[in-house]
Coordinates of N, CA and C and ligand atoms in Angstrom, one line a residue:
M28 N -15.1 34.4 -26.2 CA -16.4 34.5 -27.1 C -16.6 35.8 -26.7
T29 N -16.6 36.1 -28.4 CA -17.2 37.8 -28.6 C -18.6 38.0 -28.1
V30 N -18.7 39.6 -27.9 CA -19.8 39.7 -27.0 C -20.1 40.9 -28.2
S31 N -21.8 40.5 -29.5 CA -22.4 41.4 -30.3 C -22.4 42.8 -29.5
P32 N -22.6 44.0 -30.4 CA -23.2 45.1 -29.9 C -24.4 44.9 -28.9
L33 N -25.5 44.2 -29.6 CA -26.8 43.9 -29.1 C -26.6 43.3 -28.2
E34 N -25.9 42.5 -27.8 CA -25.8 41.4 -26.6 C -24.9 43.0 -25.3
F35 N -23.9 43.8 -26.0 CA -23.7 44.7 -25.3 C -24.8 45.6 -24.4
L36 N -25.4 46.1 -25.5 CA -26.9 47.5 -25.1 C -27.5 46.5 -24.5
F37 N -28.1 45.2 -24.8 CA -28.7 44.8 -23.7 C -28.9 43.5 -23.6
P38 N -27.8 43.3 -22.7 CA -27.6 42.2 -22.2 C -28.7 41.1 -21.5
R39 N -28.7 39.7 -21.9 CA -29.4 38.7 -21.4 C -29.6 38.4 -20.4
K40 N -30.6 37.9 -19.3 CA -29.9 38.1 -18.0 C -30.8 36.0 -17.9
C41 N -29.8 35.6 -16.9 CA -30.5 34.3 -16.9 C -31.9 34.4 -15.4
P42 N -33.1 33.7 -16.2 CA -34.1 33.6 -16.0 C -34.8 33.5 -14.1
Y43 N -33.4 33.0 -13.8 CA -33.6 32.3 -12.7 C -32.2 33.5 -11.3
C44 N -31.7 33.9 -11.8 CA -30.7 34.3 -10.9 C -30.5 36.2 -11.1
G45 N -30.9 36.0 -12.5 CA -30.4 37.8 -12.8 C -29.3 38.2 -13.7
K46 N -28.4 37.2 -13.4 CA -27.1 37.0 -13.9 C -26.8 37.7 -15.1
I47 N -25.9 38.1 -16.0 CA -25.9 38.3 -17.1 C -25.4 37.2 -18.0
I48 N -25.8 36.7 -19.0 CA -25.4 35.8 -20.0 C -25.0 36.1 -21.4
I49 N -24.4 35.3 -22.0 CA -23.6 35.5 -23.4 C -24.0 34.5 -23.9
G50 N -23.6 34.5 -25.3 CA -23.8 33.3 -26.4 C -25.1 32.8 -26.3
D51 N -25.4 31.2 -26.5 CA -26.9 30.9 -27.0 C -26.9 30.4 -26.1
R52 N -26.4 30.2 -24.6 CA -27.1 29.7 -23.1 C -28.6 30.6 -23.2
L53 N -29.1 29.8 -22.4 CA -30.5 29.9 -21.7 C -30.9 30.1 -20.6
E54 N -29.8 29.8 -19.6 CA -29.5 30.1 -18.1 C -28.2 29.7 -18.2
C55 N -27.6 30.9 -17.0 CA -26.5 30.7 -16.2 C -26.0 29.4 -15.9
D56 N -24.4 28.9 -15.9 CA -24.0 27.2 -15.8 C -24.5 27.4 -14.1
I57 N -24.9 27.9 -13.6 CA -24.5 27.7 -12.2 C -26.1 27.2 -11.9
C58 N -27.5 27.9 -12.3 CA -28.7 27.6 -12.4 C -28.6 26.3 -13.0
R59 N -28.0 26.0 -14.1 CA -28.3 24.9 -14.9 C -27.5 23.9 -14.3
A60 N -26.6 23.9 -13.3 CA -26.5 22.9 -12.9 C -27.4 22.5 -11.8
G61 N -28.3 23.4 -10.9 CA -29.1 23.2 -10.0 C -30.3 22.9 -10.2
F62 N -30.4 22.5 -11.6 CA -31.9 21.6 -12.4 C -32.6 20.5 -11.9
P63 N -33.6 20.1 -11.4 CA -33.5 19.0 -10.9 C -33.3 17.8 -11.8
Q64 N -32.5 17.0 -11.1 CA -32.3 15.6 -11.7 C -33.7 14.7 -12.5
K65 N -34.2 14.4 -11.9 CA -35.9 13.8 -11.9 C -36.5 14.9 -12.1
P66 N -38.1 14.6 -13.3 CA -39.2 15.4 -13.3 C -39.9 15.2 -12.1
Y67 N -40.7 16.0 -12.4 CA -41.9 15.7 -11.0 C -43.1 15.5 -12.0
I68 N -43.8 13.9 -11.2 CA -44.7 13.2 -11.8 C -45.9 13.2 -11.3
R69 N -47.2 13.8 -11.6 CA -48.5 13.6 -11.3 C -49.2 13.1 -11.7
I70 N -50.5 12.4 -11.4 CA -51.4 12.1 -11.8 C -52.4 13.2 -11.2
I71 N -53.3 13.6 -12.1 CA -54.1 14.5 -12.4 C -55.4 14.2 -12.3
P72 N -56.6 15.0 -11.4 CA -58.0 14.5 -11.4 C -58.8 14.0 -12.9
G73 N -58.9 13.0 -13.1 CA -59.5 12.4 -14.2 C -58.4 11.2 -14.6
G74 N -57.3 11.3 -14.1 CA -56.0 9.9 -14.3 C -55.5 10.1 -15.1
N75 N -54.9 11.7 -15.8 CA -53.9 11.7 -16.8 C -52.8 11.8 -16.2
E76 N -51.8 11.5 -16.6 CA -50.2 11.9 -16.1 C -49.9 13.3 -16.5
C77 N -49.1 14.0 -16.1 CA -48.6 15.3 -16.2 C -47.1 15.3 -15.4
V78 N -46.3 15.7 -16.4 CA -44.8 16.0 -16.0 C -44.4 17.1 -16.2
A79 N -43.7 17.5 -15.0 CA -42.8 18.8 -14.7 C -41.7 18.6 -14.9
A80 N -41.1 20.2 -15.0 CA -39.6 19.7 -14.8 C -38.9 20.3 -13.5
F81 N -39.9 21.4 -12.6 CA -39.2 22.1 -12.0 C -40.6 21.8 -10.7
K82 N -40.5 22.0 -9.6 CA -40.8 22.2 -8.4 C -41.2 23.8 -8.4
Y83 N -42.7 24.1 -8.0 CA -42.8 25.7 -8.0 C -42.6 26.1 -6.8
D84 N -41.7 26.5 -6.7 CA -41.1 27.3 -6.2 C -39.8 27.9 -6.1
G85 N -39.3 28.8 -4.6 CA -38.0 29.7 -5.3 C -38.1 30.6 -6.8
V86 N -36.3 30.4 -6.7 CA -36.2 31.1 -8.1 C -37.0 30.6 -9.4
V87 N -37.7 29.7 -9.4 CA -38.7 29.0 -10.4 C -39.9 29.8 -10.4
R88 N -40.4 29.8 -9.6 CA -41.7 30.7 -8.9 C -41.4 31.9 -9.4
D89 N -40.9 32.7 -9.0 CA -40.1 33.6 -9.3 C -40.1 33.9 -10.6
A90 N -39.1 33.5 -11.4 CA -39.4 33.5 -12.8 C -40.6 33.2 -13.6
I91 N -41.1 32.4 -13.5 CA -42.3 32.1 -14.1 C -43.5 33.5 -13.8
K92 N -43.4 34.0 -12.6 CA -44.2 35.2 -12.4 C -43.5 36.3 -13.0
I93 N -42.7 36.4 -13.3 CA -41.8 37.8 -14.0 C -42.3 37.5 -15.7
Y94 N -42.1 35.9 -15.5 CA -42.3 35.6 -17.5 C -43.8 36.1 -17.7
K95 N -44.9 35.9 -16.9 CA -46.3 36.1 -17.3 C -46.8 37.5 -16.5
F96 N -45.8 38.4 -15.8 CA -46.7 39.8 -15.2 C -46.0 40.7 -16.0
Y97 N -44.7 40.4 -15.9 CA -43.2 41.5 -16.2 C -42.9 41.3 -17.8
G98 N -44.1 40.9 -18.9 CA -43.4 41.1 -20.4 C -42.1 40.3 -20.5
K99 N -41.2 39.2 -19.3 CA -40.1 38.5 -19.8 C -40.8 37.1 -20.8
R100 N -41.3 37.1 -22.0 CA -41.5 36.4 -22.4 C -40.0 35.7 -23.4
E101 N -39.1 36.4 -23.2 CA -37.8 35.5 -23.7 C -37.7 34.7 -22.2
F102 N -38.3 34.3 -21.4 CA -37.7 33.6 -20.4 C -38.7 32.0 -20.8
C103 N -39.7 32.2 -21.6 CA -39.8 30.7 -22.1 C -38.9 30.2 -23.2
K104 N -37.8 30.6 -23.1 CA -36.9 29.9 -24.0 C -36.5 28.4 -22.9
S105 N -36.0 29.3 -21.9 CA -35.2 28.5 -21.0 C -36.2 27.0 -20.2
F106 N -37.7 27.7 -20.0 CA -38.7 27.2 -19.3 C -39.2 25.8 -20.6
S107 N -38.8 26.2 -22.1 CA -39.5 25.1 -23.0 C -38.4 24.0 -23.1
A108 N -37.6 24.3 -22.9 CA -36.0 23.3 -23.2 C -36.3 22.3 -22.0
A109 N -36.2 22.8 -21.0 CA -36.4 22.1 -19.7 C -37.6 21.3 -19.8
L110 N -38.9 21.4 -20.1 CA -40.2 20.6 -20.3 C -40.0 19.7 -21.3
A111 N -39.7 20.3 -22.8 CA -39.1 19.7 -23.5 C -38.5 18.4 -22.8
Q112 N -37.2 18.7 -22.5 CA -36.5 17.7 -22.1 C -37.6 16.1 -21.4
V113 N -38.1 16.6 -20.5 CA -38.4 15.7 -19.0 C -39.5 15.2 -19.8
V114 N -40.6 15.6 -20.9 CA -41.7 15.3 -21.9 C -41.0 14.4 -22.2
Y115 N -39.9 14.4 -23.3 CA -39.1 13.5 -24.1 C -38.7 12.1 -23.1
E116 N -38.1 12.7 -22.2 CA -37.6 11.4 -21.1 C -38.8 10.6 -20.9
Y117 N -39.6 11.5 -20.4 CA -40.3 10.7 -19.8 C -41.6 9.6 -20.6
F118 N -42.0 10.3 -21.4 CA -43.1 9.9 -22.3 C -42.8 9.5 -23.9
G119 N -42.0 10.2 -24.2 CA -40.9 9.7 -25.8 C -42.4 11.2 -26.3
E120 N -42.0 10.9 -27.6 CA -42.5 12.1 -28.6 C -44.0 12.1 -28.8
P121 N -45.0 13.0 -28.7 CA -46.1 13.1 -28.6 C -46.4 13.7 -30.2
D122 N -47.8 13.4 -30.5 CA -48.1 13.4 -32.2 C -48.6 15.3 -32.9
L123 N -48.9 15.8 -31.3 CA -48.8 16.8 -31.5 C -48.8 17.5 -29.9
V124 N -48.5 19.1 -30.0 CA -48.5 19.7 -29.2 C -49.8 20.6 -28.9
T125 N -50.2 21.1 -27.6 CA -51.3 22.1 -27.7 C -50.8 22.7 -26.4
S126 N -51.9 23.5 -25.9 CA -51.4 24.4 -24.6 C -53.0 24.4 -23.9
V127 N -52.9 24.9 -23.0 CA -54.1 25.5 -22.1 C -53.9 27.1 -22.2
P128 N -55.1 27.2 -23.0 CA -55.5 28.7 -23.9 C -55.7 29.7 -22.5
L129 N -55.8 31.3 -22.8 CA -56.1 32.2 -21.8 C -57.5 33.0 -22.7
S130 N -58.1 33.4 -21.7 CA -59.2 34.4 -22.5 C -58.7 35.2 -23.6
K131 N -59.8 35.7 -24.1 CA -59.2 36.7 -25.1 C -59.1 38.1 -24.6
K132 N -59.8 38.3 -23.5 CA -59.5 39.7 -22.7 C -58.1 39.4 -21.4
R133 N -57.9 38.4 -21.4 CA -56.6 38.2 -20.6 C -55.5 38.2 -21.7
L134 N -55.9 37.2 -22.9 CA -54.6 37.8 -24.0 C -54.3 39.0 -24.0
R135 N -55.6 39.6 -24.0 CA -55.5 41.3 -24.8 C -54.5 42.1 -23.6
A136 N -55.0 41.6 -22.7 CA -54.4 42.7 -21.3 C -52.7 42.3 -21.4
R137 N -52.2 40.9 -21.5 CA -51.3 40.4 -21.4 C -50.2 40.3 -22.8
G138 N -51.1 40.7 -23.5 CA -50.2 40.5 -25.1 C -49.8 39.4 -25.7
Y139 N -49.8 38.7 -25.0 CA -49.0 36.7 -25.5 C -49.7 36.2 -24.1
D140 N -50.2 34.6 -24.8 CA -50.7 34.0 -24.3 C -49.1 33.2 -23.8
Q141 N -49.1 33.1 -22.5 CA -47.5 32.6 -22.0 C -47.5 30.8 -22.1
S142 N -48.8 29.8 -22.0 CA -48.4 28.7 -22.5 C -48.7 28.3 -23.7
E143 N -49.1 29.0 -24.1 CA -49.1 28.7 -25.9 C -47.4 28.7 -26.1
L144 N -46.9 30.1 -25.9 CA -45.3 30.3 -26.2 C -44.9 28.8 -25.9
I145 N -44.8 28.9 -25.0 CA -44.0 27.4 -24.4 C -44.5 26.4 -25.4
G146 N -45.5 25.9 -25.5 CA -46.3 24.9 -26.0 C -45.5 24.8 -27.4
R147 N -45.6 26.3 -28.4 CA -44.8 26.1 -29.3 C -43.3 25.9 -29.3
E148 N -42.6 26.3 -28.6 CA -41.4 26.2 -28.4 C -41.0 24.8 -28.1
V149 N -41.8 24.3 -27.5 CA -41.8 22.5 -27.1 C -41.8 22.1 -28.6
G150 N -42.9 22.3 -29.0 CA -43.1 21.8 -30.3 C -42.1 21.9 -31.5
R151 N -41.6 22.9 -31.0 CA -40.1 23.3 -32.5 C -39.0 22.7 -32.1
L152 N -39.1 22.7 -30.4 CA -37.7 21.5 -30.0 C -37.5 19.6 -30.4
L153 N -39.4 19.7 -30.3 CA -39.3 18.1 -30.4 C -39.5 17.8 -31.8
S154 N -39.4 18.5 -32.6 CA -40.0 18.9 -34.2 C -41.2 17.8 -33.9
V155 N -42.6 18.7 -33.6 CA -44.0 18.2 -33.5 C -45.0 19.1 -33.8
E156 N -45.9 19.1 -34.5 CA -46.9 20.1 -34.6 C -47.0 20.9 -33.5
Y157 N -47.7 22.3 -33.3 CA -48.5 22.7 -32.4 C -49.8 23.5 -33.2
M158 N -50.6 22.8 -32.3 CA -51.8 23.2 -32.5 C -53.0 23.7 -31.6
R159 N -53.3 24.9 -31.9 CA -54.3 25.6 -31.0 C -55.8 24.2 -31.2
T160 N -55.9 24.1 -30.1 CA -57.4 22.7 -30.1 C -58.6 23.5 -28.9
L161 N -58.1 24.6 -28.4 CA -59.1 25.1 -27.3 C -59.0 26.6 -27.5
E162 N -60.5 27.0 -26.6 CA -60.4 28.4 -26.7 C -61.3 28.5 -25.1
K163 N -60.9 29.6 -24.6 CA -61.9 29.8 -22.9 C -62.8 30.9 -23.3
I164 N -63.7 30.4 -22.8 CA -64.9 30.9 -23.2 C -65.6 31.8 -22.1
I165 N -65.5 31.5 -21.2 CA -65.4 32.3 -19.8 C -64.3 32.8 -18.8
D166 N -64.1 34.0 -18.9 CA -62.9 34.3 -18.1 C -63.4 34.2 -16.5
N167 N -63.0 33.2 -15.9 CA -63.4 32.7 -14.8 C -62.7 33.1 -13.9
T168 N -62.9 33.2 -12.4 CA -62.5 34.0 -11.6 C -60.3 33.1 -11.5
E169 N -59.5 33.6 -11.5 CA -58.3 33.1 -11.2 C -58.1 31.9 -10.2
Q170 N -57.9 30.3 -11.0 CA -57.7 29.6 -10.1 C -57.0 29.6 -8.8
H171 N -55.8 30.4 -8.8 CA -54.4 30.7 -7.9 C -55.4 31.4 -6.4
S172 N -57.2 32.3 -7.3 CA -56.8 32.8 -5.7 C -58.2 32.1 -5.0
L173 N -58.7 31.0 -5.4 CA -59.7 30.3 -4.1 C -59.0 29.1 -4.2
S174 N -59.9 28.6 -3.0 CA -59.4 27.4 -2.6 C -60.1 26.0 -3.2
H175 N -58.9 24.9 -3.1 CA -58.9 23.9 -3.9 C -60.5 23.0 -4.2
E176 N -61.9 23.0 -3.3 CA -62.7 23.3 -3.7 C -63.3 24.0 -5.0
E177 N -62.7 25.1 -4.6 CA -64.0 26.1 -5.1 C -62.9 26.0 -6.6
R178 N -61.9 25.5 -6.6 CA -61.1 25.4 -8.5 C -61.6 24.4 -8.9
K179 N -62.3 23.3 -8.3 CA -62.9 22.5 -9.0 C -64.5 22.9 -10.1
S180 N -65.4 23.5 -8.8 CA -66.3 23.8 -9.8 C -66.1 25.6 -10.6
N181 N -65.2 26.2 -10.5 CA -64.8 27.3 -11.1 C -64.4 26.9 -12.5
I182 N -64.1 25.8 -13.1 CA -63.2 25.2 -14.1 C -64.2 25.1 -15.4
I183 N -65.5 24.4 -14.7 CA -66.5 23.5 -15.7 C -67.3 24.6 -16.4
G184 N -67.0 24.0 -17.7 CA -67.7 25.1 -19.2 C -66.8 26.2 -19.7
V185 N -65.6 26.0 -18.9 CA -64.8 27.5 -19.3 C -63.9 27.3 -20.4
Y186 N -63.7 25.6 -20.7 CA -63.3 25.9 -21.9 C -64.2 24.9 -23.1
K187 N -63.5 24.8 -24.6 CA -64.3 24.8 -25.4 C -63.2 24.3 -26.5
R188 N -63.5 23.1 -27.1 CA -62.9 22.3 -28.2 C -63.1 23.1 -29.7
L189 N -61.9 23.7 -30.0 CA -62.2 24.6 -31.7 C -62.8 23.8 -32.5
S190 N -63.6 24.2 -33.3 CA -64.4 23.0 -34.4 C -63.4 22.2 -35.6
G191 N -63.4 21.9 -36.2 CA -62.4 21.1 -36.7 C -61.3 20.7 -36.5
I192 N -61.5 20.2 -35.5 CA -59.8 19.7 -34.5 C -59.9 17.9 -34.5
R193 N -59.1 17.2 -35.4 CA -59.2 15.8 -35.4 C -58.3 15.3 -34.4
L194 N -58.2 14.6 -33.8 CA -56.8 13.9 -32.9 C -57.1 12.4 -33.0
N195 N -58.0 12.2 -33.3 CA -58.1 10.7 -33.3 C -56.7 9.8 -33.7
G196 N -56.2 8.7 -33.1 CA -55.2 8.4 -32.8 C -54.1 8.7 -32.2
K197 N -54.0 9.8 -32.0 CA -53.2 10.8 -31.4 C -52.3 11.1 -30.1
T198 N -51.3 10.9 -30.0 CA -50.9 11.2 -28.9 C -50.8 12.3 -28.5
V199 N -51.2 13.3 -28.1 CA -51.4 15.1 -27.4 C -50.7 15.4 -26.3
L200 N -50.0 16.0 -26.6 CA -49.2 16.8 -25.3 C -50.0 18.0 -25.3
I201 N -50.5 18.2 -23.7 CA -51.1 19.6 -23.4 C -49.7 20.3 -22.6
V202 N -50.0 21.6 -23.0 CA -48.8 22.5 -22.1 C -49.5 23.6 -21.2
D203 N -48.9 23.7 -19.9 CA -49.6 24.7 -19.5 C -48.0 25.1 -18.5
D204 N -48.3 26.5 -18.3 CA -46.8 26.8 -17.3 C -46.9 26.0 -16.0
I205 N -47.9 25.7 -15.1 CA -48.2 25.4 -13.9 C -49.0 24.5 -13.6
V206 N -48.8 23.4 -12.9 CA -50.3 22.8 -12.4 C -50.0 23.1 -10.9
T207 N -51.3 23.0 -10.3 CA -51.5 23.1 -9.1 C -52.6 22.0 -8.5
S208 N -53.8 22.7 -8.4 CA -54.7 21.9 -8.2 C -54.6 20.4 -9.4
G209 N -54.5 20.7 -10.9 CA -54.5 19.9 -11.8 C -56.1 19.9 -12.4
Y210 N -57.2 20.9 -11.5 CA -58.5 20.9 -12.5 C -58.5 21.4 -13.4
T211 N -57.8 22.8 -14.2 CA -57.8 23.1 -15.1 C -57.0 21.9 -16.4
L212 N -56.2 21.4 -16.0 CA -55.4 20.6 -17.0 C -56.4 19.4 -17.1
S213 N -57.4 19.6 -15.9 CA -57.7 17.6 -16.3 C -59.1 18.0 -16.9
E214 N -59.7 19.3 -16.5 CA -60.7 19.7 -17.6 C -60.5 20.1 -19.3
C215 N -59.5 20.3 -19.5 CA -59.0 20.5 -21.0 C -59.0 18.7 -21.1
C216 N -58.3 17.7 -20.4 CA -58.1 16.6 -21.5 C -59.5 16.1 -21.4
R217 N -60.3 16.5 -20.3 CA -61.9 15.6 -20.5 C -62.5 16.5 -21.8
I218 N -62.3 17.6 -22.5 CA -62.7 17.9 -23.2 C -62.2 17.8 -24.7
L219 N -61.0 17.4 -24.5 CA -59.6 17.0 -25.8 C -60.1 15.5 -26.3
A220 N -60.6 14.7 -24.9 CA -61.0 13.1 -25.2 C -62.2 13.2 -25.5
E221 N -63.3 13.9 -25.7 CA -64.3 13.7 -26.1 C -64.9 13.3 -27.2
N222 N -65.4 12.2 -27.9 CA -65.6 11.7 -29.1 C -64.5 11.5 -29.8
S223 N -63.1 11.3 -29.0 CA -61.9 11.2 -29.8 C -61.3 9.7 -29.0
D224 N -60.6 8.9 -30.1 CA -59.4 7.8 -29.1 C -58.8 8.8 -29.6
V225 N -58.2 9.1 -28.1 CA -56.8 10.0 -28.5 C -56.3 9.7 -26.8
R226 N -54.7 9.7 -26.8 CA -54.0 9.8 -25.5 C -53.5 10.9 -25.1
I227 N -54.4 11.9 -24.2 CA -53.9 12.8 -23.6 C -52.6 12.7 -22.8
I228 N -51.6 13.7 -22.6 CA -50.7 13.4 -22.0 C -50.3 15.2 -21.6
C229 N -50.0 15.7 -20.4 CA -49.6 17.1 -19.7 C -48.1 17.4 -19.7
G230 N -47.4 18.8 -19.9 CA -46.7 19.1 -18.9 C -46.7 19.9 -18.9
T231 N -46.3 20.7 -17.5 CA -46.2 21.7 -17.3 C -44.7 22.5 -16.8
V232 N -44.2 23.4 -17.4 CA -42.8 24.2 -16.6 C -42.6 23.3 -15.2
A233 N -43.9 23.9 -14.1 CA -43.4 23.8 -12.7 C -44.4 23.1 -12.2
S234 N -44.7 22.2 -11.2 CA -45.8 21.5 -10.6 C -45.8 22.1 -9.1
A235 N -46.9 22.7 -8.5 CA -47.0 23.2 -7.1 C -46.7 22.0 -5.8
F236 N -46.9 20.9 -6.4 CA -47.1 20.0 -5.4 C -45.8 19.1 -5.6
Ligands
ZN306 ZN1 -28.6 31.7 -12.8

């Protein structure tokens, strides 16, 4: 395999182990071979099903942190490919893909919405339209810094459905990077299902439980 001048100067690295990868691979062969054989399935509060490609620990946790906090947005390709595969295997093809949004303040600080990037790529891989359906109107305390009980109340009223969104009769996949308590996804499902005859399924790169 030939290495392009760009790859030579800026080699791409495996998101999980840091080894240099060439060609169109998204991760190295060793990490790829170690991917879980089965998806992680959860029922989140409120009863919606959530499928995750990985357990949130070890090299996957490190990779997601680097993706979110150190600007490695190219990691979204590997995460999305793994997620698209488990979504397709477990649920089949949705009609629409959406994602849990960041607040405007956090989006400005980070420069990208990590879950939207994954949602858009999952949509592209499944040949399904991606659409923004929600906005985060309150910049609440980050869920991961709170206790399980605090997370439940911390999320109420934080998200709003965008106007003009019609979901009737659709199966909608909502994507997030990680599921922990499930309250964030649960609240987003509740809002999207309001006054709609819609089936909402959830997909995350990793599950903390
Ligand atoms: Zn690797």
